[in-house]
């Protein structure tokens, strides 16, 4: 049993019967009112969650008191400082103690909460999480995983890395495959997730050297790590039903994520303009309201709100900076699912197992050579 | 005057009064009938184009004879071989002589036509074009530029490279900026195109080393090369009105292009499903038909059909493999615009000028050191 597993077991005993989520009330574009509204929404829907809420005590008490029954389910941690969207990660590492973001991560580090949720500055949150939670043994580069609307029955695919790091070598990409598969099993309930490696073509000879090497490594690990490897996939496959988890470096993943969001928004805007063009089309839009709402719900970024930081000693969910109560509640729901499934321990165990395999492989090869 | 400019001037004299486009009738998913239909469509709309059509003579004669008046405007070049989508570029380079694709590029090389158009295998077409047309002096890596539906008045932005090469260093990215700006001036009629460099954030400190270096180089060249440099842009800016030309390496550009296409298709499919769900929504869809068609027209990939190969001694337009007559005709229209604007000579002159600047810069620095 690894040390990570032992410490998390202890946590589970402390909060028997309910899951505790650590929530940063500050740092989002809509301020603490939207975050508390999201907490209230989740509290209503799910009686098994308790919250530790971080921010200026007086303001939080006032906001929480407005919601009947919420105060009993929230512990407030007074943290007067706020990390803004403009703050550089390096500044936050030096002077961030006392901010709500620091305090939010700290609750997971101390084992008071299982998962942290923040709407704040992504770069600062990742830097703080790496500093305080530290990387899991065997992980060189942590990753951010996002959910992508797809044609699959589960409605979403997982893509990682979408921006934790701008580089990834073959070994990192293998780690991403292991972590992404673990996330898909625990977050999306897929028994045998299908993993694909993002490239500019599906033929084996295509792409950069590190991709060809990762292609080999991931293929060799699939059986023992309990996922199916479908090989190279292309940008057009991100929303497809032929894959559940898409592995790529953080530069390409970030560009793809923002390109997808930008395209969906463009089509949505064009659709609105098209329907706003004449009296007849406005009338048609009125009739089509239900259909349009159904469409909006399927591609609503608020429903897939939550980038998950993977590869640390603890799980952190990054909500969109502009998240409203629906968005915050979706991020909390994701955090709850991951906490309840024991995701973190399973992921740590999977990485540890892969390390053991590698060591065994190396010592096996060495003993062959020496014998 | 460079040798490229002289040879193109000679071509212009040979075909006074009309523009000649070299068209590969084979290699597309829909066969030569769709290509000839596209040629006929363009011929109807534009009396100033003549065509050299490449493929098996008997079949082409039959297809062209069906269209009244078309035979007089087409020269047929008999080429019985076909490059398929499965052929590897290296095979085509060795054994491709006698194929319609080879013959199509050859007409541009010999100066019989100004621009080549093909629906065939992209990798093979790029390899053949590089072998036969050769790179422009000063260009290390040619690029493929595509048009991207956008919020700009011109309706499209230019992105390059979208897949000619999987790598690009800082100098290549500068060349892409020069070529992309030249394309936007001549293909989209923008007097002072705004160029952006694709990155994972807009702050100066973000991104890979070659991007920071390219950021400097492009900024320094903007004034003399007659474009405006807006700095780093993100995936979400691809369809935005803050930029006209987006510069990136061919790996990232290819993933972004396919991600954008895939997302637009997903939203379109979800829209169809949403409207097909109930009797009322089907009725609404009927009423909204005009609006939906208007939307479809704005994001129809057939209207922006044509990746342009830049950086060679001659211009090649790559049409989508699945292009129908509308798509083929759009690619021919683009080829015509580029031919008529004298795009190729202007681009070559721009690259030559930039080389002169660089040489002057280096000798200037050297003379300083020695003086």
XYZ file of C-alpha atoms in Angstrom:
742
model
C 0.000 0.000 0.000
C 1.430 3.396 -0.972
C 1.597 6.289 1.485
C -0.997 8.173 -0.586
C -3.468 5.341 -0.127
C -2.919 5.203 3.641
C -3.433 8.928 4.139
C -6.635 8.898 2.079
C -7.967 5.941 4.021
C -7.579 7.993 7.188
C -9.548 10.816 5.586
C -12.408 8.509 4.747
C -12.751 7.513 8.412
C -12.889 11.102 9.618
C -15.972 11.965 7.560
C -17.975 8.748 7.594
C -21.230 8.865 5.670
C -20.692 12.091 3.772
C -18.242 13.499 1.256
C -16.505 16.785 2.082
C -15.676 19.170 -0.785
C -13.367 22.154 -0.290
C -14.708 25.152 -2.245
C -12.921 28.419 -3.087
C -15.636 31.096 -2.912
C -13.430 33.804 -4.465
C -11.496 34.425 -7.682
C -14.317 33.720 -10.160
C -15.647 36.438 -12.485
C -19.047 36.502 -10.768
C -17.797 36.693 -7.175
C -18.760 34.677 -4.089
C -22.547 35.074 -4.560
C -22.475 32.813 -7.653
C -20.285 30.255 -5.877
C -22.518 30.114 -2.788
C -25.568 29.835 -5.068
C -23.890 26.852 -6.767
C -23.127 25.274 -3.382
C -26.783 25.723 -2.367
C -27.941 24.098 -5.617
C -25.705 21.070 -5.035
C -26.696 20.872 -1.354
C -30.382 20.741 -2.361
C -29.817 18.000 -4.921
C -27.434 15.850 -2.913
C -27.799 15.288 0.876
C -24.453 13.442 1.055
C -22.177 16.450 0.476
C -20.686 18.714 3.122
C -18.624 21.794 2.291
C -15.614 23.679 3.575
C -15.946 27.170 2.069
C -12.960 29.522 1.838
C -13.059 33.349 1.713
C -13.721 36.449 3.877
C -15.755 35.089 6.816
C -18.254 37.962 7.270
C -19.243 37.993 3.587
C -19.542 34.212 3.388
C -21.616 34.021 6.584
C -24.007 36.594 5.192
C -24.368 34.796 1.823
C -24.754 31.354 3.393
C -27.256 32.535 6.031
C -29.609 33.593 3.231
C -30.030 29.943 2.181
C -32.180 27.948 4.644
C -30.347 24.936 6.078
C -27.082 25.615 4.287
C -25.107 26.918 7.291
C -25.241 23.505 9.012
C -23.535 21.882 6.048
C -20.780 24.460 5.572
C -17.604 25.050 7.556
C -16.245 28.490 6.775
C -12.468 29.073 6.698
C -11.651 32.741 6.921
C -9.227 33.751 4.147
C -9.238 37.480 3.369
C -6.829 37.393 0.384
C -7.993 36.818 -3.216
C -5.985 35.499 -6.173
C -7.023 37.544 -9.232
C -7.039 36.434 -12.882
C -4.112 38.817 -13.499
C -1.836 37.429 -10.766
C 1.184 35.536 -12.064
C 1.587 31.981 -10.715
C 5.077 32.810 -9.380
C 3.684 35.718 -7.300
C 0.937 33.508 -5.880
C 3.488 30.871 -4.853
C 5.504 33.499 -2.965
C 2.736 35.575 -1.410
C -0.391 33.445 -1.742
C -0.678 32.208 1.845
C -3.808 33.741 3.313
C -5.696 33.682 0.012
C -8.894 31.642 -0.352
C -7.260 29.576 -3.132
C -4.318 28.562 -0.938
C -6.690 27.701 1.928
C -8.922 25.640 -0.416
C -6.012 23.464 -1.561
C -4.753 23.239 2.041
C -7.979 21.522 3.179
C -7.278 18.694 0.725
C -3.620 18.517 1.747
C -4.580 18.175 5.434
C -7.199 15.553 4.635
C -10.189 17.626 5.802
C -11.730 17.398 2.335
C -11.386 14.871 -0.490
C -11.573 17.181 -3.519
C -11.010 20.944 -4.028
C -13.062 23.158 -6.368
C -12.024 26.651 -7.542
C -13.193 29.096 -10.267
C -9.936 31.046 -9.998
C -6.853 31.663 -12.149
C -5.864 28.299 -13.734
C -2.101 28.860 -13.813
C -2.020 29.941 -10.163
C -4.267 27.055 -9.073
C -2.037 24.510 -10.839
C 1.147 26.046 -9.403
C -0.313 26.116 -5.858
C -1.643 22.568 -6.186
C 1.763 21.304 -7.326
C 3.539 23.143 -4.497
C 1.209 22.046 -1.693
C -0.086 18.651 -2.820
C 3.094 17.533 -4.642
C 3.200 15.204 -7.624
C 2.203 11.548 -7.258
C 5.219 9.216 -7.268
C 5.818 8.223 -10.911
C 4.231 11.332 -12.419
C 6.634 13.753 -14.092
C 4.059 16.140 -15.550
C 0.573 16.491 -14.028
C -2.240 17.118 -16.513
C -5.575 18.902 -16.770
C -8.383 16.698 -18.136
C -11.542 18.197 -19.617
C -14.847 16.723 -20.758
C -15.824 17.148 -24.405
C -19.421 16.769 -25.714
C -19.479 13.621 -27.847
C -21.604 11.112 -29.755
C -20.851 8.422 -27.136
C -23.663 7.078 -24.921
C -22.042 8.724 -21.880
C -22.377 12.073 -23.707
C -18.764 13.134 -23.155
C -15.212 12.210 -24.010
C -12.181 12.972 -21.843
C -9.228 14.914 -23.268
C -5.905 15.517 -21.519
C -3.606 17.468 -21.179
C -5.450 20.716 -21.978
C -2.885 23.089 -20.541
C -1.011 22.024 -17.395
C 2.239 21.945 -19.383
C 3.190 22.970 -22.926
C 5.431 19.931 -23.413
C 5.008 16.158 -23.042
C 7.438 13.377 -23.911
C 6.467 9.767 -24.692
C 6.568 8.720 -21.008
C 4.321 11.669 -20.038
C 1.838 10.708 -22.746
C 1.757 7.153 -21.353
C 1.050 8.573 -17.867
C -1.746 10.699 -19.364
C -3.235 7.538 -20.915
C -3.208 5.773 -17.517
C -4.672 8.784 -15.701
C -7.262 9.501 -18.394
C -8.426 5.875 -18.429
C -8.710 5.908 -14.629
C -10.727 9.148 -14.810
C -13.061 7.677 -17.439
C -13.642 4.548 -15.320
C -14.388 6.522 -12.143
C -15.832 9.773 -13.473
C -17.822 8.409 -16.455
C -18.392 4.833 -15.272
C -16.782 3.142 -18.290
C -15.498 -0.358 -17.477
C -13.017 -0.526 -20.387
C -12.336 2.976 -21.733
C -10.998 3.314 -25.276
C -7.895 5.509 -25.414
C -6.619 7.304 -28.537
C -3.476 9.362 -29.171
C -4.043 12.675 -31.022
C -2.077 12.998 -34.259
C -2.343 14.511 -37.765
C -3.309 11.186 -39.338
C -4.236 7.672 -38.278
C -1.445 5.917 -40.186
C 1.395 4.530 -38.065
C 4.152 6.375 -39.938
C 2.706 9.856 -39.273
C 3.612 12.418 -36.642
C 6.471 13.489 -34.417
C 9.036 11.073 -32.974
C 7.659 11.237 -29.405
C 4.213 10.303 -30.734
C 5.498 7.168 -32.451
C 7.268 6.176 -29.237
C 4.176 6.904 -27.108
C 2.104 4.872 -29.587
C 4.274 1.819 -28.749
C 4.293 2.430 -24.984
C 0.541 2.965 -24.663
C -0.193 -0.075 -26.820
C 1.980 -2.263 -24.578
C 0.320 -0.992 -21.356
C -3.309 -1.279 -22.419
C -4.026 -4.846 -21.279
C -2.409 -4.588 -17.830
C -3.854 -1.114 -17.169
C -7.367 -2.157 -18.139
C -8.108 0.021 -21.152
C -8.392 -0.490 -24.897
C -5.933 1.365 -27.140
C -7.468 2.441 -30.466
C -4.254 4.019 -31.831
C -3.911 7.447 -33.419
C -6.988 9.687 -33.669
C -7.424 13.061 -35.420
C -8.971 16.394 -34.422
C -12.255 15.337 -36.029
C -12.436 12.328 -33.675
C -12.557 14.425 -30.475
C -16.379 14.285 -30.335
C -16.585 10.840 -31.974
C -17.915 7.533 -30.666
C -14.754 5.596 -31.599
C -12.808 6.791 -28.555
C -13.491 7.777 -24.898
C -10.149 9.275 -23.844
C -7.934 11.460 -26.063
C -4.290 11.864 -25.060
C -2.180 14.828 -26.224
C 0.384 17.361 -25.010
C -0.877 20.476 -23.190
C -0.095 22.861 -26.048
C -2.075 20.964 -28.682
C -4.832 20.097 -26.178
C -5.272 23.702 -25.128
C -5.475 24.927 -28.726
C -7.957 22.144 -29.592
C -10.135 22.885 -26.533
C -10.321 26.612 -27.265
C -10.842 25.983 -31.002
C -13.756 23.656 -30.232
C -15.333 26.128 -27.794
C -14.801 28.996 -30.256
C -16.353 27.054 -33.146
C -19.397 25.995 -31.104
C -19.894 29.611 -30.063
C -19.538 30.833 -33.660
C -22.146 28.357 -34.918
C -24.442 29.327 -32.015
C -24.105 33.039 -32.853
C -24.706 32.412 -36.560
C -27.796 30.384 -35.592
C -29.153 33.277 -33.508
C -28.496 35.733 -36.351
C -30.178 33.399 -38.852
C -33.300 33.162 -36.675
C -33.339 36.878 -35.924
C -33.391 37.854 -39.582
C -37.102 38.137 -40.426
C -40.487 38.086 -38.735
C -41.171 34.589 -40.058
C -37.862 33.233 -38.813
C -38.450 34.850 -35.408
C -41.819 33.100 -35.234
C -40.166 29.824 -36.254
C -37.565 30.319 -33.538
C -40.368 30.747 -31.006
C -41.938 27.471 -32.146
C -38.542 25.808 -32.190
C -37.688 27.056 -28.688
C -37.866 23.605 -27.122
C -35.653 22.140 -29.831
C -33.154 24.966 -29.546
C -33.084 24.615 -25.762
C -32.495 20.872 -26.150
C -29.571 21.639 -28.439
C -28.218 24.277 -26.073
C -28.375 21.811 -23.204
C -26.305 19.272 -25.126
C -23.531 21.703 -25.944
C -23.854 23.928 -22.846
C -20.314 24.378 -21.527
C -21.754 24.848 -18.016
C -22.869 21.205 -17.974
C -19.336 19.981 -18.652
C -17.795 22.481 -16.296
C -14.690 21.221 -14.557
C -11.132 20.622 -15.655
C -9.641 18.019 -13.329
C -5.976 18.240 -12.248
C -4.519 14.737 -12.399
C -1.238 13.396 -11.064
C -1.128 15.129 -7.669
C -1.592 13.835 -4.110
C -5.198 14.985 -4.090
C -7.833 15.922 -6.654
C -8.534 19.516 -7.731
C -11.426 20.551 -9.993
C -10.971 23.807 -11.902
C -14.302 25.407 -12.724
C -14.634 28.006 -15.530
C -13.824 31.523 -14.308
C -17.153 32.736 -15.677
C -19.199 29.897 -14.130
C -22.640 30.838 -12.787
C -24.507 28.758 -10.163
C -25.279 26.015 -12.716
C -21.608 25.829 -13.672
C -20.366 25.802 -10.078
C -22.902 23.116 -9.189
C -21.748 20.971 -12.145
C -18.131 21.267 -10.956
C -19.178 20.261 -7.415
C -21.132 17.296 -8.803
C -18.032 16.129 -10.665
C -15.939 16.584 -7.509
C -18.474 14.519 -5.532
C -18.479 11.693 -8.107
C -14.703 11.516 -8.099
C -14.551 11.618 -4.283
C -17.203 8.949 -3.853
C -15.686 6.545 -6.365
C -12.358 6.603 -4.527
C -10.862 7.920 -7.751
C -7.704 9.319 -6.232
C -6.607 6.075 -4.548
C -7.383 4.053 -7.662
C -5.390 6.427 -9.844
C -2.423 6.374 -7.443
C -2.543 2.575 -7.337
C -2.644 2.411 -11.149
C 0.437 4.627 -11.512
C 2.250 2.648 -8.791
C 1.403 -0.625 -10.573
C 2.719 0.743 -13.856
C 5.973 1.765 -12.105
C 6.323 -1.765 -10.656
C 5.801 -3.238 -14.132
C 8.496 -1.001 -15.546
C 10.970 -1.781 -12.772
C 10.237 -5.482 -13.180
C 10.757 -5.114 -16.926
C 14.091 -3.381 -16.472
C 15.413 -5.756 -13.816
C 14.165 -8.664 -15.924
C 16.144 -7.398 -18.907
C 19.172 -6.782 -16.732
C 19.118 -10.240 -15.171
C 18.845 -11.693 -18.677
C 21.892 -9.779 -19.710
C 23.862 -10.754 -16.624
C 22.730 -14.362 -16.510
C 13.660 40.695 -60.487
C 13.852 37.052 -59.441
C 13.834 34.188 -61.935
C 10.383 33.168 -60.657
C 8.978 36.561 -61.604
C 10.468 36.426 -65.094
C 9.048 32.990 -65.876
C 5.583 33.983 -64.645
C 5.637 37.145 -66.710
C 6.222 35.041 -69.818
C 3.208 32.903 -68.926
C 0.990 35.956 -68.651
C 1.891 36.973 -72.209
C 1.093 33.570 -73.644
C -2.560 33.642 -72.524
C -3.509 37.285 -72.855
C -7.042 38.110 -71.828
C -7.932 34.884 -70.046
C -6.685 32.927 -67.071
C -5.759 29.274 -67.535
C -6.355 26.842 -64.655
C -4.909 23.326 -64.667
C -7.448 20.870 -63.229
C -6.887 17.272 -62.091
C -10.115 15.436 -63.016
C -9.194 12.279 -61.082
C -8.387 11.272 -57.498
C -11.430 12.804 -55.807
C -13.972 10.647 -53.950
C -16.726 11.440 -56.461
C -14.740 10.784 -59.639
C -14.305 12.893 -62.801
C -18.052 13.561 -63.298
C -18.138 15.819 -60.211
C -14.957 17.624 -61.287
C -16.217 18.260 -64.834
C -19.545 19.449 -63.370
C -17.588 21.910 -61.198
C -15.604 23.110 -64.231
C -18.864 23.653 -66.141
C -20.311 25.645 -63.208
C -17.252 27.918 -63.108
C -17.209 28.268 -66.905
C -20.840 29.435 -66.845
C -20.193 32.006 -64.121
C -16.900 33.346 -65.397
C -16.149 33.837 -69.117
C -12.488 34.686 -68.405
C -11.332 31.196 -67.397
C -9.924 28.529 -69.656
C -9.055 25.017 -68.439
C -6.454 22.354 -69.010
C -8.082 19.132 -67.783
C -6.021 16.059 -66.910
C -7.186 12.407 -66.938
C -8.107 9.542 -69.300
C -8.896 11.296 -72.613
C -11.907 9.214 -73.753
C -13.746 9.572 -70.450
C -13.049 13.297 -70.193
C -14.123 13.941 -73.811
C -17.418 12.155 -73.143
C -18.084 14.101 -69.908
C -17.094 17.484 -71.403
C -19.090 16.947 -74.613
C -22.289 16.677 -72.534
C -21.925 20.339 -71.467
C -22.742 22.772 -74.319
C -19.853 25.088 -75.168
C -17.457 23.603 -72.634
C -15.245 21.703 -75.084
C -13.995 24.969 -76.665
C -12.710 26.173 -73.314
C -10.976 22.945 -72.234
C -7.696 21.442 -73.399
C -7.563 17.780 -72.440
C -4.221 16.204 -71.453
C -4.426 12.420 -71.599
C -3.138 10.874 -68.347
C -4.376 7.344 -67.731
C -2.853 6.837 -64.236
C -4.665 7.827 -61.037
C -3.164 8.637 -57.634
C -5.450 7.075 -55.021
C -6.079 8.259 -51.450
C -4.168 5.196 -50.209
C -0.985 5.809 -52.247
C 2.008 6.870 -50.183
C 3.708 10.125 -51.258
C 7.048 8.318 -51.695
C 5.462 5.829 -54.156
C 3.890 8.664 -56.135
C 7.234 10.460 -56.397
C 8.848 7.302 -57.826
C 6.081 6.013 -60.076
C 3.686 8.938 -60.438
C 4.659 10.065 -63.963
C 1.684 9.426 -66.215
C -0.877 10.120 -63.501
C -3.371 12.962 -63.848
C -1.975 14.594 -60.698
C 1.584 14.700 -62.062
C 0.334 16.080 -65.379
C -1.756 18.757 -63.585
C 1.257 20.089 -61.675
C 3.374 19.847 -64.851
C 1.141 22.345 -66.684
C 1.958 24.945 -64.017
C 5.645 24.074 -64.096
C 5.761 24.534 -67.885
C 3.863 27.811 -67.653
C 0.811 26.596 -69.621
C -1.435 27.374 -66.625
C -1.119 29.795 -63.710
C -2.685 27.718 -60.907
C -3.309 23.959 -60.428
C -6.406 22.465 -58.758
C -6.698 18.873 -57.498
C -9.126 16.931 -55.238
C -6.577 14.145 -54.764
C -4.421 12.797 -51.936
C -2.971 15.809 -50.035
C 0.357 14.231 -49.054
C 1.046 13.038 -52.612
C 0.026 16.393 -54.112
C 2.346 18.286 -51.749
C 5.239 15.884 -52.402
C 4.753 16.101 -56.191
C 4.417 19.896 -56.088
C 7.644 20.190 -54.087
C 9.489 17.847 -56.463
C 8.320 19.454 -59.703
C 7.773 23.128 -58.795
C 10.570 23.380 -56.212
C 10.566 25.691 -53.236
C 10.746 29.459 -53.684
C 14.175 30.885 -52.844
C 14.109 31.792 -49.132
C 11.396 29.288 -48.196
C 12.541 26.346 -46.080
C 9.116 24.803 -45.389
C 6.157 25.399 -47.731
C 2.761 25.641 -46.026
C -0.890 24.858 -46.667
C -3.224 27.785 -45.960
C -6.948 27.265 -45.364
C -9.902 29.627 -45.024
C -11.823 29.613 -41.732
C -15.387 31.014 -41.357
C -15.106 34.120 -39.182
C -16.863 37.180 -37.776
C -14.774 39.465 -40.028
C -16.480 41.453 -42.819
C -14.670 39.324 -45.416
C -16.350 36.262 -43.855
C -13.138 34.233 -43.535
C -9.791 34.176 -41.808
C -6.652 32.543 -43.179
C -4.799 29.907 -41.138
C -1.443 28.345 -42.031
C 0.243 25.850 -41.878
C -2.559 23.270 -41.659
C -0.482 20.223 -42.517
C 2.332 20.623 -45.055
C 4.903 19.865 -42.328
C 4.600 18.755 -38.687
C 7.407 21.066 -37.569
C 8.169 24.795 -37.898
C 10.958 26.837 -36.357
C 10.857 30.584 -35.722
C 12.143 31.435 -39.211
C 9.493 29.194 -40.818
C 6.767 30.891 -38.764
C 8.009 34.293 -40.002
C 7.838 33.004 -43.603
C 4.272 31.770 -42.921
C 3.381 35.267 -41.676
C 4.735 36.845 -44.890
C 3.004 34.275 -47.123
C -0.278 34.412 -45.168
C -0.378 38.203 -45.302
C 0.309 38.121 -49.047
C -2.507 35.574 -49.499
C -4.928 37.721 -47.465
C -4.072 40.802 -49.539
C -4.519 39.005 -52.883
C -7.107 36.320 -52.071
C -9.312 38.280 -49.646
C -8.557 41.840 -50.812
C -7.353 43.127 -47.418
C -4.995 46.098 -47.743
C -3.364 45.700 -44.313
C -4.030 42.169 -42.962
C -3.743 41.621 -39.200
C -1.508 38.645 -38.407
C -1.585 36.676 -35.124
C 0.622 33.864 -33.807
C -1.277 30.890 -32.275
C -0.335 30.162 -28.660
C -1.887 28.897 -25.393
C -2.275 32.415 -24.002
C -1.889 36.000 -25.114
C 0.731 36.979 -22.516
C 4.262 37.459 -23.826
C 5.853 34.980 -21.399
C 3.714 32.025 -22.520
C 4.507 29.232 -24.953
C 7.424 27.347 -26.429
C 10.830 28.915 -27.100
C 10.402 29.004 -30.901
C 7.129 30.894 -30.438
C 8.737 33.606 -28.345
C 11.458 33.961 -30.984
C 8.915 34.043 -33.837
C 6.932 36.653 -31.872
C 9.998 38.947 -32.042
C 10.792 38.238 -35.696
C 7.235 38.748 -36.957
C 6.848 41.943 -34.922
C 10.016 43.365 -36.482
C 8.939 42.494 -40.060
C 5.380 43.809 -39.917
C 5.963 47.389 -41.064
C 8.246 46.584 -44.011
C 6.125 43.620 -45.128
C 2.908 45.637 -45.028
C 0.864 43.835 -42.371
C -0.181 44.545 -38.800
C 1.038 42.157 -36.101
C -1.504 41.665 -33.284
C 0.709 39.304 -31.220
C -0.310 35.973 -29.734
C -3.834 34.664 -30.331
C -5.614 31.613 -28.861
C -7.744 28.800 -30.322
C -10.886 30.779 -29.537
C -9.642 33.633 -31.756
C -9.543 31.554 -34.959
C -13.018 32.738 -36.041
C -12.660 36.154 -34.367
C -12.663 39.660 -35.829
C -9.425 40.655 -34.089
C -7.203 38.874 -36.612
C -7.196 37.980 -40.354
C -4.238 35.591 -40.624
C -3.339 32.966 -37.993
C 0.191 31.551 -38.085
C 1.036 28.158 -36.536
C 3.028 24.971 -37.175
C 1.441 22.266 -39.357
C 0.795 19.857 -36.479
C -1.159 22.328 -34.353
C -2.859 23.827 -37.418
C -4.001 20.436 -38.687
C -5.419 19.437 -35.280
C -7.173 22.830 -34.961
C -8.636 22.610 -38.484
C -10.023 19.110 -37.951
C -11.258 19.981 -34.443
C -13.127 22.989 -35.822
C -14.674 20.958 -38.658
C -15.605 18.161 -36.244
C -17.206 20.546 -33.761
C -19.236 22.337 -36.439
C -20.445 18.952 -37.701
C -21.344 17.804 -34.172
C -23.380 20.943 -33.489
C -25.072 20.556 -36.894
C -25.981 16.926 -36.146
C -27.282 17.814 -32.674
C -29.342 20.581 -34.288
C -30.904 18.112 -36.745
C -31.670 15.680 -33.915
C -33.190 18.469 -31.806
C -35.505 19.466 -34.675
C -36.414 15.898 -35.555
C -37.598 15.083 -32.056
C -41.327 15.889 -32.135
C -44.073 16.803 -34.597
C -44.050 20.398 -33.369
C -40.299 20.738 -33.729
C -40.467 19.223 -37.227
C -43.066 21.837 -38.130
C -40.878 24.560 -36.635
C -37.940 23.278 -38.655
C -40.060 23.573 -41.803
C -40.861 27.190 -40.972
C -37.249 27.833 -40.047
C -35.967 26.293 -43.276
C -34.776 29.599 -44.735
C -32.975 30.486 -41.500
C -31.388 27.072 -41.267
C -30.283 27.257 -44.908
C -28.787 30.694 -44.246
C -26.854 29.228 -41.341
C -25.739 26.244 -43.393
C -24.499 28.541 -46.138
C -22.333 30.479 -43.678
C -20.626 27.410 -42.314
C -20.768 25.256 -45.455
C -17.272 23.795 -45.874
C -17.855 23.639 -49.637
C -17.869 27.436 -49.834
C -14.418 27.661 -48.273
C -13.094 24.755 -50.287
C -9.438 25.045 -51.165
C -6.245 24.686 -49.190
C -3.556 26.693 -50.975
C 0.053 25.450 -51.129
C 2.316 28.413 -50.497
C 6.074 28.769 -50.908
C 6.553 26.956 -54.249
C 7.371 28.202 -57.751
C 3.691 28.092 -58.713
C 0.358 27.994 -56.915
C -1.542 24.768 -56.173
C -5.079 24.647 -54.750
C -6.019 21.445 -52.907
C -9.767 20.853 -53.000
C -11.477 18.559 -50.456
C -11.389 14.923 -51.569
C -15.160 14.702 -51.126
C -15.893 17.939 -53.020
C -19.032 17.942 -55.208
C -19.537 20.355 -58.135
C -20.133 23.298 -55.745
C -16.916 22.510 -53.917
C -14.855 22.073 -57.080
C -16.252 25.313 -58.478
C -15.327 27.153 -55.238
C -11.751 25.851 -55.513
C -11.569 26.974 -59.156
C -12.912 30.411 -58.195
C -10.177 30.740 -55.572
C -7.560 29.631 -58.126
C -8.859 32.233 -60.568
C -8.737 35.052 -57.994
C -5.172 34.169 -57.057
C -4.112 33.913 -60.712
C -5.730 37.203 -61.695
C -4.287 39.177 -58.792
C -0.769 38.134 -59.758
C -0.535 36.567 -56.316
C 2.390 34.313 -57.070
C 4.727 37.069 -58.296
C 3.789 39.310 -55.406
C 4.433 36.559 -52.891
C 7.804 35.718 -54.464
C 8.763 39.411 -54.452
C 7.755 39.707 -50.791
C 9.921 36.758 -49.749
C 12.830 38.053 -51.863
C 12.503 41.484 -50.228
C 12.533 39.935 -46.784
C 15.696 37.997 -47.689
C 17.351 41.216 -48.889
C 16.410 42.893 -45.594
C 17.940 40.064 -43.630
C 21.156 40.042 -45.659
C 21.368 43.815 -45.312
C 20.817 43.444 -41.573
C 23.575 40.870 -41.238
C 26.146 42.739 -43.402
C 25.211 45.951 -41.574
C 25.983 44.300 -38.257
C 29.194 42.834 -39.651
C 30.419 46.129 -41.051
C 29.733 47.707 -37.659
C 31.827 45.080 -36.013
C 34.687 45.433 -38.494
C 34.586 49.227 -38.687
